[in-house]
Coordinates of C-alpha atoms and ligand atoms in Angstrom, one line a residue:
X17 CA 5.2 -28.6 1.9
X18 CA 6.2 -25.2 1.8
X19 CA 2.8 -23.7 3.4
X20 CA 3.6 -25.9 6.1
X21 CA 7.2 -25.3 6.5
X22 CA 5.9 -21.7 7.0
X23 CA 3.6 -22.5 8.9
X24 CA 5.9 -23.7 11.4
X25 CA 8.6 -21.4 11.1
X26 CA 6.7 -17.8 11.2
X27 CA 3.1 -18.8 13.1
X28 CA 4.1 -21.0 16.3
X29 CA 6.6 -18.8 17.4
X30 CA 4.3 -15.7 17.1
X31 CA 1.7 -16.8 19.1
X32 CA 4.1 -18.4 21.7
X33 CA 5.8 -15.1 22.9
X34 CA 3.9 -12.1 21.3
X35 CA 1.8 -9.9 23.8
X36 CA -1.8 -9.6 23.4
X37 CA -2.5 -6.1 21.9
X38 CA -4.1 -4.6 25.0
X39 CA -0.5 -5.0 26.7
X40 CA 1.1 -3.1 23.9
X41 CA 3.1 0.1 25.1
X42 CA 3.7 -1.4 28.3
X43 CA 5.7 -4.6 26.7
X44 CA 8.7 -3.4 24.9
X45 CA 11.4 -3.1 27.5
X46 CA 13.7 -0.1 26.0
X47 CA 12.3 2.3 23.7
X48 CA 12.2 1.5 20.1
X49 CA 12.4 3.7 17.0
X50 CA 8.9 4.9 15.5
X51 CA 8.4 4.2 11.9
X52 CA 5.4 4.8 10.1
X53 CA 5.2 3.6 6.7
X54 CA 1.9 5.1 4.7
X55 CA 2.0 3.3 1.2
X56 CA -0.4 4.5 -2.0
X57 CA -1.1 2.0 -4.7
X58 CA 0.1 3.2 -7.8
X59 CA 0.7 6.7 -6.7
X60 CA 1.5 8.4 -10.0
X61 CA 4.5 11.0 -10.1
X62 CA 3.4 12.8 -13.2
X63 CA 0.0 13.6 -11.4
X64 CA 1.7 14.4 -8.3
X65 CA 4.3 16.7 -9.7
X66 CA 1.7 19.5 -10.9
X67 CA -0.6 19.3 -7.5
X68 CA 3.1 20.2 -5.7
X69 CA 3.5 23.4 -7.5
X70 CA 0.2 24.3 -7.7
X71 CA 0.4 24.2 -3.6
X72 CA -2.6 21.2 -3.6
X73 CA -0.6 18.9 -1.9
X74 CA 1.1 20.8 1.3
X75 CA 1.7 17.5 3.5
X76 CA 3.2 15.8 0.7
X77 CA 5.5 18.9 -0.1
X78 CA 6.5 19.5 3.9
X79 CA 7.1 15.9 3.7
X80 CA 9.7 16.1 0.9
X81 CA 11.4 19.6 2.1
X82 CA 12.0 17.9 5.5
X83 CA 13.3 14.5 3.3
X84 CA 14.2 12.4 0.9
X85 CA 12.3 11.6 -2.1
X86 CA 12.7 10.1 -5.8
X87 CA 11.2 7.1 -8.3
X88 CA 11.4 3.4 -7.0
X89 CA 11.8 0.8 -9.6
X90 CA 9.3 -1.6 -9.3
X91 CA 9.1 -5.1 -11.1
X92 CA 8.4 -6.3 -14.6
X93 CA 4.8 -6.1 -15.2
X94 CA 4.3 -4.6 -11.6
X95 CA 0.5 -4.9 -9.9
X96 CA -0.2 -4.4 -6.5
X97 CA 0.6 -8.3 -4.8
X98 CA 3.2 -8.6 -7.0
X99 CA 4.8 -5.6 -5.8
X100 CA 3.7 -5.5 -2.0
X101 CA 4.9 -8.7 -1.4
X102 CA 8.5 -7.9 -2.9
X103 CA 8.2 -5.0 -0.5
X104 CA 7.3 -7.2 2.3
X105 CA 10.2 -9.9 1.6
X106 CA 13.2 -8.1 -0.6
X107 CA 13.1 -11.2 -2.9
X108 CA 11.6 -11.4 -6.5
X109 CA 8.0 -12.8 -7.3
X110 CA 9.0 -15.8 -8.6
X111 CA 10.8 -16.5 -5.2
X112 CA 8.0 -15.0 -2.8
X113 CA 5.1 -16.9 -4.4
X114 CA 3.3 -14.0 -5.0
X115 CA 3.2 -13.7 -8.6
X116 CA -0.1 -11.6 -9.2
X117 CA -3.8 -11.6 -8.3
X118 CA -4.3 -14.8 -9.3
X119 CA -1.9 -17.8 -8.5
X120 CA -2.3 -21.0 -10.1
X121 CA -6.2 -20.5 -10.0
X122 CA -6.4 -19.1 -6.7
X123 CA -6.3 -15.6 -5.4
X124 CA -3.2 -14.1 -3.6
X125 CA -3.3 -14.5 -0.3
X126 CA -0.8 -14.6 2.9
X127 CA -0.5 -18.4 2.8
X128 CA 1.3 -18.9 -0.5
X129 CA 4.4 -16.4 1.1
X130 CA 7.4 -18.8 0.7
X131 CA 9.7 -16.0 1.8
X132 CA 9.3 -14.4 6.0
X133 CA 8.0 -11.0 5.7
X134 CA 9.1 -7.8 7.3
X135 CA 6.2 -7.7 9.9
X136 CA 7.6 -11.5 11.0
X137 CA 11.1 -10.4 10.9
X138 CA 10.4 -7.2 13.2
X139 CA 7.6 -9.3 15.4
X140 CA 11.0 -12.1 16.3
X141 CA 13.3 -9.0 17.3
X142 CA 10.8 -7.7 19.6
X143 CA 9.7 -4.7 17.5
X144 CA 5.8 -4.3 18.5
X145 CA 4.1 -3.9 14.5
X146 CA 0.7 -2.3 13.6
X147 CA -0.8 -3.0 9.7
X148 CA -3.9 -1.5 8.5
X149 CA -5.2 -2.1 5.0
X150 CA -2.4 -3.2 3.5
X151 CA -3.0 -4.5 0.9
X152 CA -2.0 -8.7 0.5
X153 CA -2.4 -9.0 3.8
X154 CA -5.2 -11.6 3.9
X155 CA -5.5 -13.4 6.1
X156 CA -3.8 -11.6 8.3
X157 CA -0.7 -13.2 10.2
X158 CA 0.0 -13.5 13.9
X159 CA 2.3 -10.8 15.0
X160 CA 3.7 -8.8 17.9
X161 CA 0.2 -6.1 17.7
X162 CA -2.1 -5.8 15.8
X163 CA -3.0 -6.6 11.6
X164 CA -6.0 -5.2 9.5
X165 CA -5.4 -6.5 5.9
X166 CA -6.5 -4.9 2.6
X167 CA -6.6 -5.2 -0.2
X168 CA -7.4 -9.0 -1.2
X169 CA -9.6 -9.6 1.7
X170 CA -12.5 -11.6 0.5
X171 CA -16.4 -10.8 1.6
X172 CA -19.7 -10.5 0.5
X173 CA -19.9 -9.4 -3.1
X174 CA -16.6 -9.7 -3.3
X175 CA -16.3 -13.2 -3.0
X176 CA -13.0 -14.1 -5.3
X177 CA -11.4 -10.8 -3.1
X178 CA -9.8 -9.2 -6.3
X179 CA -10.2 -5.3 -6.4
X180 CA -13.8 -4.9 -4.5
X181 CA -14.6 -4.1 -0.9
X182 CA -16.2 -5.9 1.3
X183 CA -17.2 -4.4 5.0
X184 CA -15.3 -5.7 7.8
X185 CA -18.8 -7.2 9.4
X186 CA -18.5 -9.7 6.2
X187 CA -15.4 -10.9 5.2
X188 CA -15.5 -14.5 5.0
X189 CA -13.0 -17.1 4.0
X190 CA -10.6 -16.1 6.6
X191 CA -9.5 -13.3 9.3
X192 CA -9.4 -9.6 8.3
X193 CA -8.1 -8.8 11.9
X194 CA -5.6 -10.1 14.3
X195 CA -6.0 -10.2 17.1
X196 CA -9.3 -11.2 16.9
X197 CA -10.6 -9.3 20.2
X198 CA -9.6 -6.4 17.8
X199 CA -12.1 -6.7 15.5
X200 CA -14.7 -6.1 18.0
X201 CA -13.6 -3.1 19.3
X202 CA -13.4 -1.3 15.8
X203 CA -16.6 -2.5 15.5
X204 CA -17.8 -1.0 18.8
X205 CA -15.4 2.1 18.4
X206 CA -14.7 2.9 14.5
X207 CA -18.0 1.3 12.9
X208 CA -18.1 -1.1 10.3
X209 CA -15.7 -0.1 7.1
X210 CA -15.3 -0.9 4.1
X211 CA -11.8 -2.7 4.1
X212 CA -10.7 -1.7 0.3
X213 CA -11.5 0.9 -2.4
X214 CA -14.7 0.2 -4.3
X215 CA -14.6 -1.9 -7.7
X216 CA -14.8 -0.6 -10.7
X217 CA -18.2 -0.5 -12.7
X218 CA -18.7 -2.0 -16.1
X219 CA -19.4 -0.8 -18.8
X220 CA -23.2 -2.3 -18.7
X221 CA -23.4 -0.8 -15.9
X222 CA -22.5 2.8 -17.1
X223 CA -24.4 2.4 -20.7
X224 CA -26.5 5.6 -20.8
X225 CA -25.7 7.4 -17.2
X226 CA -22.2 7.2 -17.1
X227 CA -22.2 10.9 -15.3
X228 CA -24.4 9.5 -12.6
X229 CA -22.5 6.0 -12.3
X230 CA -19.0 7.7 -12.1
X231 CA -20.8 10.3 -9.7
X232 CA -22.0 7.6 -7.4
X233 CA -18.5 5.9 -7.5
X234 CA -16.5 8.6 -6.5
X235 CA -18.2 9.4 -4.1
X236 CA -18.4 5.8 -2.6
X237 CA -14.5 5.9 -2.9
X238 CA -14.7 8.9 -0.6
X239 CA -16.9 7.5 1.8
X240 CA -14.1 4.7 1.8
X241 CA -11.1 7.5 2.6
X242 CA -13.0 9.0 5.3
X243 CA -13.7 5.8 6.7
X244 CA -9.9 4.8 6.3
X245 CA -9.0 7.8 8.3
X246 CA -11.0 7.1 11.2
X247 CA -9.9 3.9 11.4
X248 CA -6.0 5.1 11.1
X249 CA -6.7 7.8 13.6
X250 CA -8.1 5.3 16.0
X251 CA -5.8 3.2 15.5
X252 CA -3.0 5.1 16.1
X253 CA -4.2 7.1 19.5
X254 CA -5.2 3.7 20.6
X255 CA -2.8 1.3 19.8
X256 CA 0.5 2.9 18.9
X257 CA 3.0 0.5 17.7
X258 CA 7.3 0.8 17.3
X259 CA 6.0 0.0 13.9
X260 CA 3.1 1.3 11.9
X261 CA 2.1 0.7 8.1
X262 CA -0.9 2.2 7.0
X263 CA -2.5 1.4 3.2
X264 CA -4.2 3.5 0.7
X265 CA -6.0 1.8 -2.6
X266 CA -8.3 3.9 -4.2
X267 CA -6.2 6.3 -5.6
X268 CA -4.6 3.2 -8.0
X269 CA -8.2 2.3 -8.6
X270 CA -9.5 5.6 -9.6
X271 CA -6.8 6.6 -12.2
X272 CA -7.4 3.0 -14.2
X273 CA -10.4 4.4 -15.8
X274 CA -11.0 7.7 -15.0
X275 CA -7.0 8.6 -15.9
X276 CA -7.3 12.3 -17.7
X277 CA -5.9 11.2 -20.7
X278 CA -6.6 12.9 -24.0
X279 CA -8.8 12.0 -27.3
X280 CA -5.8 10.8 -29.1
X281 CA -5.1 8.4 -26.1
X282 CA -5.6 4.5 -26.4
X283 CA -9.5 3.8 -25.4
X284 CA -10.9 7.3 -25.7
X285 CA -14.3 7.7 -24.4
X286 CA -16.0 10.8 -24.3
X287 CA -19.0 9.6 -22.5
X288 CA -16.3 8.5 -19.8
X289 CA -13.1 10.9 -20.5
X290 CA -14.9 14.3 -20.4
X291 CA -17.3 13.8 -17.6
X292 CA -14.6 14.4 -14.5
X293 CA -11.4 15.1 -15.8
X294 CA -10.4 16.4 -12.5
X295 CA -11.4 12.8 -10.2
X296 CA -7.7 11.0 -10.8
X297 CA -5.7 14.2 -9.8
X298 CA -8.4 15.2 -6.9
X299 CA -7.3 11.4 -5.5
X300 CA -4.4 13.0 -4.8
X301 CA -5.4 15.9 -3.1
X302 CA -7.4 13.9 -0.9
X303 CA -5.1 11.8 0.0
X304 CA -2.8 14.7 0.8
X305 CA -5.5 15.3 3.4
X306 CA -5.3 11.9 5.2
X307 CA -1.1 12.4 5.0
X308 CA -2.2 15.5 7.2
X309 CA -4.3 13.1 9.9
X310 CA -1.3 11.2 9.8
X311 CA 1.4 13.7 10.0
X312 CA -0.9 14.6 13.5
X313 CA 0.7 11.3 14.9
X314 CA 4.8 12.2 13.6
X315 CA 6.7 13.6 16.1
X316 CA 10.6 14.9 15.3
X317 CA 11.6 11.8 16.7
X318 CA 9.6 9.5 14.0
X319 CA 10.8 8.3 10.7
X320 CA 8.1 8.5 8.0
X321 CA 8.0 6.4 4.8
X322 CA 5.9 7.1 1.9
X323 CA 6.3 4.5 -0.8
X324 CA 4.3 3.3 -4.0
X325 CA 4.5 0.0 -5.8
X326 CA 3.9 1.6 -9.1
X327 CA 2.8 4.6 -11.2
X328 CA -0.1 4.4 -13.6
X329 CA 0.2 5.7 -17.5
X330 CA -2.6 5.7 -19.9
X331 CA -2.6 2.4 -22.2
X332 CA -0.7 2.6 -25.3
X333 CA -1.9 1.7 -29.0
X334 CA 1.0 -0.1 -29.6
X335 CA 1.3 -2.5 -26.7
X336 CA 0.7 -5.7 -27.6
X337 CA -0.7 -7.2 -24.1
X338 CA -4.3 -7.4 -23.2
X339 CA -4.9 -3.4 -21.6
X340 CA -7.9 -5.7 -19.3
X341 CA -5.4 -8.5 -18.2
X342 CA -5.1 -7.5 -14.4
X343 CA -8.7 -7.0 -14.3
X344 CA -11.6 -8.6 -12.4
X345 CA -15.6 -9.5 -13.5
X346 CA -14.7 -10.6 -17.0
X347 CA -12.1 -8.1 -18.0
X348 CA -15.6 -5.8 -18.9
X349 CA -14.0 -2.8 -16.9
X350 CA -13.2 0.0 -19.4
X351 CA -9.7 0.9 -18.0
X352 CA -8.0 3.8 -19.9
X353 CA -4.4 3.4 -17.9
X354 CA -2.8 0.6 -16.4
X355 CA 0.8 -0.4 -14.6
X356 CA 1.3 -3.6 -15.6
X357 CA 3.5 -2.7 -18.5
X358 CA 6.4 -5.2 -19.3
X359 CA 9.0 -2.9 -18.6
X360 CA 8.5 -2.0 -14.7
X361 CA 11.1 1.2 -15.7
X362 CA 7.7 2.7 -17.3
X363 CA 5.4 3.4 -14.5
X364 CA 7.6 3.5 -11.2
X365 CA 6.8 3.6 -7.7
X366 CA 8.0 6.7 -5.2
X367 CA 9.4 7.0 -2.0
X368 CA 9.6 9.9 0.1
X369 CA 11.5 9.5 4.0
X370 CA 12.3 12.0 6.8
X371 CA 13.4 11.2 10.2
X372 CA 16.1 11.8 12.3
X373 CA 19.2 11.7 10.7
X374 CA 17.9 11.4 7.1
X375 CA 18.5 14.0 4.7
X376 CA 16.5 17.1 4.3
X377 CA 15.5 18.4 0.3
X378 CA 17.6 15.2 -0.9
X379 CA 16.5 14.1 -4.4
X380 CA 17.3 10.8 -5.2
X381 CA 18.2 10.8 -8.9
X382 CA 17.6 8.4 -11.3
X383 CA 16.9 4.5 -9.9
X384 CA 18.4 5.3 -6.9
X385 CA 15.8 3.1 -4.6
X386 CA 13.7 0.2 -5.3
X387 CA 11.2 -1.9 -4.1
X388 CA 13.5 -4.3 -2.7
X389 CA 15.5 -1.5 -0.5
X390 CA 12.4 -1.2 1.5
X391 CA 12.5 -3.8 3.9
X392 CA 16.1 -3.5 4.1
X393 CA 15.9 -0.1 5.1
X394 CA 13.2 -0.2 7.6
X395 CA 15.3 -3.3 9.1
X396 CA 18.4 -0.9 9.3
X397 CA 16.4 1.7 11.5
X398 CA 15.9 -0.8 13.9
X399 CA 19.3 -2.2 14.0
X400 CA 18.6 -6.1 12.7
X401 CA 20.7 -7.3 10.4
X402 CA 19.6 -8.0 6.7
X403 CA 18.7 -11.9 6.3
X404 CA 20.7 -13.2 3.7
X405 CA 17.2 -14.2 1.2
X406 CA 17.3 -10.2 1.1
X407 CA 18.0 -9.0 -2.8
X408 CA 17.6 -5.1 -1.3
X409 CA 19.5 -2.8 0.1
X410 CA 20.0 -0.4 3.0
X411 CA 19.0 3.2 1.2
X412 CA 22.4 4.1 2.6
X413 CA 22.3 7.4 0.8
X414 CA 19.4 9.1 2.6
X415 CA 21.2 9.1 5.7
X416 CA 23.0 11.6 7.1
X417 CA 25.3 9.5 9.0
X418 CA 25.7 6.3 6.0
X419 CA 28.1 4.5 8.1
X420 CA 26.2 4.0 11.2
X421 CA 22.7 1.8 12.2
X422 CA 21.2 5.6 12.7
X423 CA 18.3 4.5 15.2
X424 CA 20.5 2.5 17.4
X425 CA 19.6 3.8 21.1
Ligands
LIG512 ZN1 -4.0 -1.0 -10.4

């Protein structure tokens, strides 16, 4: 009943009025505000701080001179569908649908939203919307541009969709791209890429070579970024958008088992542990280079929003829940860190904005922002009012100017 209650209210409209995306940039009547959201999975503050003052993360750090920043409290027990899709819809789990990975049996897709998500909300008011490798984004939706989903996106060899990667030439069970001319043309023009970060290896399969397995997979997961990057560059010189939000997965995926953690830590293994204590933190770095691509593509006159669902902290001895529970091919995965800790207050998210009229060196103290202020606040910038459903709020604070819609033209 629900599915098709959505169905009806979000879909029909969408493919009634929006423009095809090679009309994009000549549809939009008056100009709009640019907002580019970039979000990290589990982007980890306590790995982040030290790369800032060691000067390994100079996008980052222009970022947050020129902005606001601070934690975002997530939810309880916060993973990434869970999260995301609070993101997408300011309302809790339980009223979005989107509960986890798995929901009642099935994995988390775009069809069990109960709640209208920002990209429809924006799509209605005219606001032309651009999503790449977000992640629960599949399948993707109809709406006014262009959507690449992420994480979640089933495919060959990844067939139940939860944390692998299948290319884009072989997802199956649904659309990875909308529209789908689209797909074609990143095809032709970007190559075929891998549409999420790599999954994790076992421990079979690390018994006796666990240098070279870990080797191999980090350097898959860089194969991923770079292909990631094209893709976002592409994407933006070629189909710029009022709105943008661009995903990032690996580095979530990385710091689960490959977290630097020490021998006194939960799940010690120095077979595992010692080999490339520097792999979780260089995630970072890396990604600070794909900010950098993206940064290419933010003019003065572009509001940027970083934002994570959740940190990451090493398990803990005296935590009573199963350390594999959010984990995929028969919880084998020798995770050392995890987020999905019953107290969401434990591994928060981040946000970092800058744009006009937002703050500059503002520090957000405390729980200041949460993952339910997002959509709220991206809303705000384009002047539509907050839907009543909304549990969020406008991040009031970060602006300049608090009393006024600050990107009204
Ligand atoms: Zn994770």
């Amino acid at each position: 009943m629900v599915l098709h209650r959505l169905a009806v209210f979000v879909l029909a409209p969408c493919v009634l009025l929006f423009p095809p995306v090679s009309a994009l940039g000549q549809a939009s009547a008056k100009p709009k505000p640019h907002v580019v959201v970039v979000s990290v999975n589990g982007m980890e503050l306590d790995v982040i701080r030290p790369l800032l003052l060691e000067g390994k993360m100079p996008n980052l750090s222009s970022v947050i001179k020129k902005g606001a920043y601070g934690k975002l409290r997530t939810v309880s027990a916060p993973n990434c569908p869970r999260v995301f899709s609070t993101m997408f819809t300011s309302t809790e789990p339980e009223e979005h649908g989107v509960t986890g990975f798995i929901v009642g049996g099935i994995t988390a897709n775009t069809n069990m939203l109960k709640q209208e998500p920002i990209w429809s909300i924006l799509s209605k008011n005219h606001v032309t919307v651009g999503m790449t490798n977000v992640p629960a984004t599949f399948p993707v939706m109809p709406v006014n541009g262009y959507m690449i989903s992420g994480m979640l996106t089933r495919g060959k060899n990844c067939e139940d969709g939860v944390l692998c990667a299948p290319k884009l030439s072989e997802v199956e069970g649904g659309d990875a791209v909308y529209p789908p001319s689209l797909k074609a043309e990143l095809l032709k023009n970007v190559g075929d890429f891998y549409i999420d970060c790599e999954r994790m290896p076992s421990a079979a399969d690390l018994q006796g070579h666990e240098s070279a397995e870990i080797d191999a997979w980090l350097a898959k997961v860089q194969l991923i970024r770079d292909q990631q990057t094209r893709l976002f560059a592409y994407i933006l010189d070629h189909h710029p958008t009022d709105f943008t939000w661009l995903g990032q997965s690996c580095e979530d995926r990385t710091g689960h088992w490959l977290y630097p953690i020490a021998p006194y830590n939960a799940g010690y293994n120095p077979k595992i542990n010692a080999v490339r204590t520097e792999a979780f933190p260089d995630q970072y770095v890396a990604f600070d280079k794909v900010l950098g691509e993206i940064l290419k593509h933010v003019d003065e006159n572009t509001y940027l929003i970083i934002v994570s669902d959740h940190g990451i902290k090493p398990l803990r001895e005296f935590e009573e829940t199963d350390p594999h529970a959010h984990m995929d091919h028969g919880k084998t995965t020798p995770v050392i860190a995890k987020h999905d800790f019953a107290d969401g207050d434990d591994v928060p998210g981040s946000f970092f904005a800058m744009g006009p009229g937002i703050k500059q060196n503002l520090r957000l103290m405390g729980f200041a922002a949460s993952v339910y202020d997002i959509a709220p606040t991206i809303l705000h910038l384009y002047g539509i009012e907050q839907p009543p459903q909304m549990r969020g709020h406008v991040l009031s604070d970060i602006f300049v100017n608090a009393g006024k819609t600050v990107a009204e033209r």
